[in-house]
Tab-separated table of C-alpha atoms and ligand atoms in Angstrom:
chain	number	residue	atom	x	y	z
A	1	MET	CA	11.561	20.393	-14.724
A	2	GLU	CA	13.436	23.629	-13.354
A	3	ARG	CA	11.414	25.767	-11.236
A	4	ILE	CA	8.575	24.406	-9.524
A	5	LEU	CA	5.709	25.987	-7.663
A	6	VAL	CA	3.735	23.784	-5.151
A	7	THR	CA	0.331	24.319	-3.927
A	8	GLY	CA	-0.615	22.740	-0.448
A	9	ALA	CA	2.827	22.585	0.569
A	10	LEU	CA	2.037	22.409	4.229
A	11	GLY	CA	0.428	19.025	3.866
A	12	GLN	CA	1.328	15.471	4.681
A	13	ILE	CA	2.669	15.061	1.038
A	14	GLY	CA	3.653	18.878	0.292
A	15	SER	CA	6.030	19.264	3.571
A	16	GLU	CA	8.088	16.220	2.446
A	17	LEU	CA	7.929	17.088	-1.117
A	18	VAL	CA	9.296	20.332	-0.860
A	19	ASN	CA	12.343	19.254	0.891
A	20	LYS	CA	12.844	16.524	-1.694
A	21	LEU	CA	12.420	18.897	-4.295
A	22	CYS	CA	14.724	21.517	-2.678
A	23	GLN	CA	17.444	18.731	-2.660
A	24	ASP	CA	16.806	17.582	-6.177
A	25	TYR	CA	16.577	20.966	-7.798
A	26	GLY	CA	17.834	23.973	-5.493
A	27	PRO	CA	16.027	25.762	-3.006
A	28	GLU	CA	16.063	28.655	-5.087
A	29	ASN	CA	14.150	26.965	-7.695
A	30	ILE	CA	11.031	25.790	-5.394
A	31	VAL	CA	8.097	27.646	-4.836
A	32	PRO	CA	6.205	26.602	-1.936
A	33	THR	CA	2.736	27.905	-1.187
A	34	ASP	CA	-0.295	27.284	0.808
A	35	LEU	CA	-3.507	29.066	2.096
A	36	ARG	CA	-1.855	28.851	5.805
A	37	TYR	CA	1.051	30.523	7.136
A	38	LEU	CA	2.513	28.631	10.534
A	39	GLU	CA	5.219	30.810	11.840
A	40	ASN	CA	7.298	27.852	13.203
A	41	ASN	CA	6.861	25.314	10.341
A	42	PRO	CA	10.184	25.098	8.037
A	43	ILE	CA	8.669	25.399	4.682
A	44	CYS	CA	7.185	28.809	5.867
A	45	GLN	CA	11.132	30.007	6.556
A	46	HIS	CA	11.891	28.979	2.680
A	47	PRO	CA	12.495	32.439	1.055
A	48	ASN	CA	10.108	31.767	-1.626
A	49	PHE	CA	7.390	30.871	0.304
A	50	ARG	CA	4.213	32.693	-0.435
A	51	THR	CA	0.454	32.328	1.251
A	52	LEU	CA	-1.696	31.594	-1.810
A	53	ASP	CA	-5.425	30.326	-1.832
A	54	VAL	CA	-5.605	28.331	-4.995
A	55	MET	CA	-9.239	29.674	-5.263
A	56	ASP	CA	-7.680	33.093	-6.179
A	57	GLY	CA	-7.026	32.532	-9.864
A	58	ASP	CA	-5.329	36.086	-10.577
A	59	LYS	CA	-2.972	35.460	-7.628
A	60	PHE	CA	-1.966	32.052	-8.386
A	61	LEU	CA	-1.225	33.163	-12.224
A	62	SER	CA	0.957	36.213	-10.964
A	63	LEU	CA	2.780	34.072	-8.669
A	64	ALA	CA	3.580	31.437	-11.426
A	65	GLN	CA	4.645	34.681	-13.572
A	66	GLU	CA	6.848	36.532	-10.804
A	67	PHE	CA	8.852	33.513	-10.219
A	68	GLN	CA	8.715	32.025	-13.897
A	69	VAL	CA	8.120	28.802	-13.025
A	70	ASP	CA	7.581	25.866	-15.441
A	71	THR	CA	5.995	23.302	-13.494
A	72	VAL	CA	2.982	23.609	-11.182
A	73	MET	CA	2.535	20.661	-8.669
A	74	HIS	CA	-1.013	21.108	-7.339
A	75	LEU	CA	-1.656	19.383	-4.071
A	76	ALA	CA	-4.303	21.649	-2.203
A	77	ALA	CA	-7.498	19.683	-1.616
A	78	LEU	CA	-9.739	18.412	0.678
A	79	LEU	CA	-9.258	14.599	1.661
A	80	SER	CA	-11.893	11.795	1.990
A	81	ALA	CA	-13.256	11.799	5.200
A	82	VAL	CA	-13.026	15.535	5.636
A	83	ALA	CA	-14.970	15.960	2.149
A	84	GLU	CA	-17.537	13.692	3.058
A	85	GLU	CA	-18.340	15.856	6.208
A	86	LYS	CA	-18.229	19.103	3.915
A	87	PRO	CA	-19.279	17.874	0.326
A	88	GLN	CA	-20.056	21.455	-1.048
A	89	ILE	CA	-16.795	22.978	0.064
A	90	ALA	CA	-15.051	19.830	-1.156
A	91	TRP	CA	-16.638	20.146	-4.672
A	92	SER	CA	-15.821	23.690	-4.660
A	93	LEU	CA	-12.090	23.456	-3.687
A	94	ASN	CA	-11.422	19.991	-5.512
A	95	MET	CA	-12.504	21.371	-8.997
A	96	GLY	CA	-12.193	25.171	-8.360
A	97	GLY	CA	-8.565	24.913	-7.187
A	98	LEU	CA	-7.646	22.540	-10.095
A	99	VAL	CA	-9.343	24.458	-12.755
A	100	ASN	CA	-7.428	27.642	-11.698
A	101	ALA	CA	-4.133	25.334	-11.316
A	102	LEU	CA	-4.711	23.913	-14.981
A	103	GLU	CA	-5.535	27.666	-16.214
A	104	VAL	CA	-2.194	28.690	-14.848
A	105	ALA	CA	-0.558	25.793	-16.635
A	106	ARG	CA	-2.452	26.253	-19.663
A	107	GLN	CA	-1.503	30.184	-19.937
A	108	LEU	CA	2.028	29.908	-19.137
A	109	ASN	CA	2.629	26.351	-20.867
A	110	LEU	CA	3.795	24.955	-17.624
A	111	GLN	CA	4.282	21.248	-17.029
A	112	PHE	CA	1.467	20.139	-14.222
A	113	PHE	CA	1.103	17.478	-11.506
A	114	THR	CA	-1.892	16.457	-9.341
A	115	PRO	CA	-2.415	13.583	-7.625
A	116	SER	CA	-5.793	11.086	-7.880
A	117	SER	CA	-6.403	8.567	-5.478
A	118	ILE	CA	-7.683	4.914	-4.803
A	119	GLY	CA	-10.826	7.122	-3.646
A	120	SER	CA	-11.535	7.561	-7.604
A	121	PHE	CA	-12.824	4.292	-7.616
A	122	GLY	CA	-16.176	2.676	-6.409
A	123	PRO	CA	-17.996	-0.589	-5.355
A	124	SER	CA	-18.336	-1.515	-8.494
A	125	THR	CA	-14.908	-1.609	-9.647
A	126	PRO	CA	-13.003	-4.998	-9.467
A	127	LYS	CA	-11.840	-5.166	-6.086
A	128	ASP	CA	-8.779	-7.550	-6.679
A	129	ASP	CA	-5.979	-6.601	-9.120
A	130	THR	CA	-8.088	-3.065	-9.983
A	131	PRO	CA	-6.815	-2.447	-13.691
A	132	GLN	CA	-5.455	1.002	-15.058
A	133	ASP	CA	-8.620	1.463	-17.088
A	134	THR	CA	-11.812	0.387	-15.356
A	135	LEU	CA	-15.198	1.346	-14.095
A	136	GLN	CA	-15.095	4.364	-12.055
A	137	ARG	CA	-18.332	5.334	-10.314
A	138	PRO	CA	-17.211	6.459	-6.860
A	139	THR	CA	-20.072	6.975	-3.908
A	140	THR	CA	-18.037	9.649	-2.350
A	141	MET	CA	-17.535	13.315	-2.818
A	142	TYR	CA	-13.863	13.071	-2.856
A	143	GLY	CA	-14.245	10.225	-5.317
A	144	VAL	CA	-16.202	12.200	-7.462
A	145	THR	CA	-13.825	15.311	-7.543
A	146	LYS	CA	-11.135	12.959	-7.961
A	147	VAL	CA	-12.602	11.191	-10.920
A	148	SER	CA	-13.354	14.481	-12.442
A	149	GLY	CA	-10.245	15.830	-12.375
A	150	GLU	CA	-8.749	12.970	-13.754
A	151	LEU	CA	-10.812	13.888	-16.588
A	152	LEU	CA	-10.498	17.414	-16.753
A	153	CYS	CA	-6.453	16.718	-16.780
A	154	ASP	CA	-6.872	14.440	-19.449
A	155	TYR	CA	-9.171	16.972	-21.367
A	156	TYR	CA	-6.396	19.864	-20.882
A	157	HIS	CA	-3.914	17.824	-22.579
A	158	HIS	CA	-5.970	16.918	-25.446
A	159	ARG	CA	-7.549	20.287	-25.742
A	160	PHE	CA	-4.785	22.691	-25.019
A	161	GLY	CA	-1.584	20.202	-25.222
A	162	VAL	CA	-0.642	21.014	-21.714
A	163	ASP	CA	1.656	18.212	-20.435
A	164	THR	CA	-0.526	17.060	-17.590
A	165	ARG	CA	0.487	14.055	-15.470
A	166	GLY	CA	-0.611	12.195	-12.065
A	167	VAL	CA	-1.151	9.428	-10.161
A	168	ARG	CA	-3.612	7.478	-8.025
A	169	PHE	CA	-1.840	7.309	-4.616
A	170	PRO	CA	-2.807	4.942	-2.301
A	171	GLY	CA	-2.931	5.669	1.293
A	172	LEU	CA	0.464	7.315	2.165
A	173	ILE	CA	2.397	6.735	5.291
A	174	SER	CA	4.551	9.083	6.748
A	175	TYR	CA	5.957	10.151	10.102
A	176	VAL	CA	6.947	14.120	9.400
A	177	THR	CA	3.635	15.826	8.523
A	178	PRO	CA	0.191	14.243	10.231
A	179	PRO	CA	-2.360	13.161	7.760
A	180	GLY	CA	-5.086	15.605	6.700
A	181	GLY	CA	-8.163	13.613	7.223
A	182	GLY	CA	-8.303	10.496	4.901
A	183	THR	CA	-9.568	7.040	5.254
A	184	THR	CA	-6.125	5.505	5.396
A	185	ASP	CA	-4.891	7.599	8.076
A	186	TYR	CA	-5.171	4.629	10.741
A	187	ALA	CA	-2.187	3.108	9.161
A	188	VAL	CA	-0.276	6.517	10.463
A	189	ASP	CA	-2.023	6.754	13.772
A	190	ILE	CA	-1.122	3.185	14.636
A	191	TYR	CA	2.604	3.696	14.257
A	192	TYR	CA	2.400	6.731	16.613
A	193	LYS	CA	0.122	4.936	19.388
A	194	ALA	CA	2.181	1.725	19.242
A	195	VAL	CA	5.395	3.812	20.122
A	196	ILE	CA	3.367	6.544	22.682
A	197	ASP	CA	0.852	4.120	24.288
A	198	GLY	CA	1.692	0.407	23.060
A	199	SER	CA	-1.762	-0.212	21.654
A	200	TYR	CA	-4.028	1.289	19.200
A	201	THR	CA	-7.805	1.130	18.637
A	202	SER	CA	-8.484	1.036	14.981
A	203	PHE	CA	-11.476	2.651	13.131
A	204	ILE	CA	-11.070	0.499	10.066
A	205	ALA	CA	-12.567	-2.823	10.714
A	206	PRO	CA	-10.685	-6.408	10.743
A	207	GLY	CA	-10.358	-7.719	7.097
A	208	THR	CA	-10.514	-4.369	5.213
A	209	LYS	CA	-7.596	-4.360	2.836
A	210	MET	CA	-6.296	-1.077	1.386
A	211	ASP	CA	-3.501	-0.260	-0.949
A	212	MET	CA	-0.790	1.783	0.888
A	213	MET	CA	2.814	3.054	0.071
A	214	TYR	CA	5.469	4.662	2.393
A	215	MET	CA	6.228	8.466	1.597
A	216	PRO	CA	9.641	8.228	0.068
A	217	ASP	CA	8.469	5.985	-2.427
A	218	ALA	CA	5.531	8.239	-3.509
A	219	LEU	CA	7.835	11.209	-3.759
A	220	GLN	CA	10.277	9.434	-5.743
A	221	ALA	CA	7.278	8.257	-8.152
A	222	ILE	CA	6.227	11.925	-8.592
A	223	VAL	CA	9.717	12.701	-9.727
A	224	ASP	CA	10.103	9.946	-11.956
A	225	LEU	CA	6.734	10.168	-13.661
A	226	MET	CA	7.485	14.147	-14.410
A	227	GLU	CA	10.862	13.517	-16.014
A	228	ALA	CA	9.817	10.282	-17.877
A	229	PRO	CA	10.140	11.287	-21.633
A	230	GLU	CA	6.605	12.450	-23.004
A	231	HIS	CA	6.524	9.721	-25.889
A	232	GLN	CA	7.045	6.666	-23.304
A	233	LEU	CA	3.428	7.882	-21.960
A	234	SER	CA	0.433	6.704	-23.351
A	235	HIS	CA	-1.562	7.153	-20.132
A	236	ARG	CA	-0.663	10.773	-18.467
A	237	ASN	CA	-2.729	11.079	-15.419
A	238	ALA	CA	-4.027	8.993	-13.001
A	239	PHE	CA	-1.344	5.913	-12.944
A	240	ASN	CA	-2.201	3.197	-10.559
A	241	ILE	CA	0.303	2.945	-8.209
A	242	SER	CA	0.830	0.928	-5.029
A	243	ALA	CA	3.680	-0.388	-2.746
A	244	MET	CA	1.721	-2.839	-0.593
A	245	SER	CA	-2.009	-3.795	0.319
A	246	PHE	CA	-2.928	-4.891	3.797
A	247	GLU	CA	-5.581	-5.432	6.660
A	248	PRO	CA	-5.365	-3.920	10.072
A	249	GLU	CA	-4.489	-7.315	11.642
A	250	GLU	CA	-1.608	-7.674	8.935
A	251	ILE	CA	0.167	-4.084	9.910
A	252	ALA	CA	-0.473	-4.807	13.932
A	253	ALA	CA	1.387	-8.010	13.107
A	254	SER	CA	4.209	-6.387	11.605
A	255	ILE	CA	4.764	-3.818	14.460
A	256	ARG	CA	4.554	-6.734	16.678
A	257	LYS	CA	7.617	-8.305	15.157
A	258	TYR	CA	9.569	-5.197	16.564
A	259	LEU	CA	7.362	-4.412	19.686
A	260	PRO	CA	6.047	-7.867	20.966
A	261	ASN	CA	3.707	-6.015	23.345
A	262	PHE	CA	1.498	-4.140	20.976
A	263	VAL	CA	-2.136	-4.778	21.497
A	264	MET	CA	-4.982	-3.801	19.408
A	265	ASP	CA	-8.734	-3.540	19.500
A	266	TYR	CA	-11.286	-2.076	17.196
A	267	ASP	CA	-14.207	0.664	17.341
A	268	VAL	CA	-15.278	1.195	13.778
A	269	ASP	CA	-16.337	4.227	12.510
A	270	PRO	CA	-19.143	3.552	10.213
A	271	VAL	CA	-18.408	7.048	7.784
A	272	ARG	CA	-14.656	5.671	7.087
A	273	GLN	CA	-15.554	2.272	6.823
A	274	ALA	CA	-18.381	2.718	4.431
A	275	ILE	CA	-15.484	4.682	2.128
A	276	ALA	CA	-12.932	1.762	2.523
A	277	ASP	CA	-15.185	-0.684	1.445
A	278	SER	CA	-16.055	0.920	-1.755
A	279	TRP	CA	-12.452	0.857	-2.452
A	280	PRO	CA	-10.158	-1.540	-4.013
A	281	ASN	CA	-8.236	-4.451	-1.876
A	282	ARG	CA	-5.123	-4.342	-4.326
A	283	LEU	CA	-4.343	-2.420	-7.729
A	284	ASP	CA	-2.593	-3.470	-10.524
A	285	TYR	CA	0.236	-1.152	-11.381
A	286	SER	CA	1.545	-2.470	-14.369
A	287	ALA	CA	1.152	0.415	-16.580
A	288	ALA	CA	3.172	2.934	-14.368
A	289	GLU	CA	6.065	0.169	-14.444
A	290	THR	CA	5.719	-0.360	-18.077
A	291	GLU	CA	5.468	3.502	-19.114
A	292	TRP	CA	7.933	5.108	-16.642
A	293	GLY	CA	9.389	2.330	-14.863
A	294	PHE	CA	7.539	2.887	-11.399
A	295	GLU	CA	9.059	1.022	-8.628
A	296	ALA	CA	8.367	0.899	-4.685
A	297	HIS	CA	11.201	0.127	-2.220
A	298	TYR	CA	9.486	-0.322	0.682
A	299	ASP	CA	7.553	-3.018	1.629
A	300	LEU	CA	5.298	-3.656	5.156
A	301	ASP	CA	7.750	-4.702	7.496
A	302	LYS	CA	10.717	-2.341	6.263
A	303	MET	CA	8.262	0.323	6.113
A	304	THR	CA	7.401	-0.515	10.018
A	305	GLN	CA	10.665	-0.802	11.083
A	306	ASP	CA	11.748	2.802	9.754
A	307	MET	CA	8.570	4.506	10.872
A	308	LEU	CA	9.076	2.702	14.290
A	309	ALA	CA	12.685	3.881	14.642
A	310	LYS	CA	12.046	7.599	13.545
A	311	LEU	CA	9.031	7.961	15.857
A	312	SER	CA	10.787	6.305	18.780
A	313	GLN	CA	13.491	8.895	18.334
A	314	ARG	CA	10.923	11.486	18.730
A	315	PHE	CA	9.035	10.349	21.238
A	316	ASN	CA	11.045	8.183	23.635
B	401	LIG	P1	-3.364	17.542	3.471
B	401	LIG	O1	-4.736	17.703	3.884
B	401	LIG	O2	-2.202	16.903	4.483
B	401	LIG	O3	-2.816	18.924	2.696
B	401	LIG	C1	-3.663	19.593	1.952
B	401	LIG	C2	-2.927	21.311	2.134
B	401	LIG	O4	-3.597	21.891	1.182
B	401	LIG	C3	-2.793	21.803	3.298
B	401	LIG	O5	-1.723	22.156	3.680
B	401	LIG	C4	-3.939	23.109	3.513
B	401	LIG	O6	-3.583	23.993	4.182
B	401	LIG	C5	-3.869	23.360	1.888
B	401	LIG	N1	-4.741	24.095	1.404
B	401	LIG	C6	-6.152	23.584	1.614
B	401	LIG	N2	-7.403	24.532	0.982
B	401	LIG	C7	-6.549	25.389	0.344
B	401	LIG	C8	-6.732	26.686	-0.334
B	401	LIG	N3	-7.785	27.176	-0.701
B	401	LIG	N4	-5.763	27.153	-1.136
B	401	LIG	C9	-4.291	26.521	-0.672
B	401	LIG	N5	-4.189	25.448	0.044
B	401	LIG	C10	-4.962	24.873	0.471
B	401	LIG	O7	-3.443	16.825	2.315
B	401	LIG	P2	-2.237	15.622	1.454
B	401	LIG	O8	-2.270	14.421	1.742
B	401	LIG	O9	-1.024	16.247	1.488
B	401	LIG	O10	-2.738	15.349	-0.218
B	401	LIG	C11	-2.414	16.224	-1.220
B	401	LIG	C12	-2.968	15.605	-2.358
B	401	LIG	O11	-2.639	14.308	-2.652
B	401	LIG	C13	-4.663	16.039	-2.384
B	401	LIG	O12	-4.970	15.909	-3.683
B	401	LIG	C14	-4.955	14.546	-2.104
B	401	LIG	O13	-6.150	14.332	-2.506
B	401	LIG	C15	-4.149	13.446	-2.697
B	401	LIG	N6	-3.630	12.325	-1.997
B	401	LIG	C16	-3.302	11.995	-0.964
B	401	LIG	C17	-2.979	11.201	-0.386
B	401	LIG	C18	-2.693	10.531	0.904
B	401	LIG	O14	-2.610	9.593	1.574
B	401	LIG	N7	-2.104	11.515	1.751
B	401	LIG	C19	-3.780	9.959	-0.791
B	401	LIG	C20	-4.230	9.849	-2.353
B	401	LIG	C21	-4.120	11.162	-2.929
């Protein structure tokens, strides 16, 4: 991996991934792209930043050629809650954008990364210690596109030899860029509200466990997987990874260790609750550990401490 084009670079993951890649590989070797151009966004100030609608396959190909990249990291997608509101657009973007990205990788012989999600599982998937290879019959449009994407990436490897790789991300928690409409967004919102208001109303019901991960661990996982020697990988796409699994009361209790007056109540959103109920409680990520040394460094309390410190600096 030497020169990397990133799609969806202004999103929750992309905006931090671009910074990490600039540090690790040199800013001149990173090409951040997004549908949007935001004048005051630092990513848009990067000299290689280009607007790119991933539905435009010709422009995608010509940008990859112009910058002579050897890797594509494809992040542009609609997330779970938004995809449930706009299922037809979600199918069109999540699959159409992915096919275009894979075609660029195939035609130029590039290494390829795209994330799947815990949303690729469904109600019939074993909920605890969810295996790497298991039943995947998701009941959301997001999940349908994520399973299809996993299969398509496998296909491009087997059929065309493209070096496709990917992980199933759990809910990602970060303080830099707000999340883009996922079901696990509550676990980000709660820290902002804890710092600003001292209270939070959760749209996810008590007792709902989901896998989560702090952004620095997620970014390191992407780089570690992409740098892993190919012969070590028997899976390629859609590695289960996770750092912690908790329900709303557990994250509230963690916050109270640092902000003892924090209070939480509930106003459950039936749409996002139904999505959460169809997802696993806790993944088994031993394949990622064995095949490429996946490791997470933040547990719930360590993440809480860092989130509250960073947000307090910003808002107080
Ligand atoms: P996000 O919604 O924060 O960002 C998506 C970005 O894509 C936005 O900047 C948007 O402008 C851009 N975009 C939308 N349509 C586009 C188009 N047609 N062409 C180019 N860009 C377009 O998403 P994210 O949280 O950064 O997620 C990135 C990827 O990671 C997605 O595939 C998502 O499914 C996956 N993922 C995210 C999480 C999470 O918790 N954030 C968890 C699991 C998987």
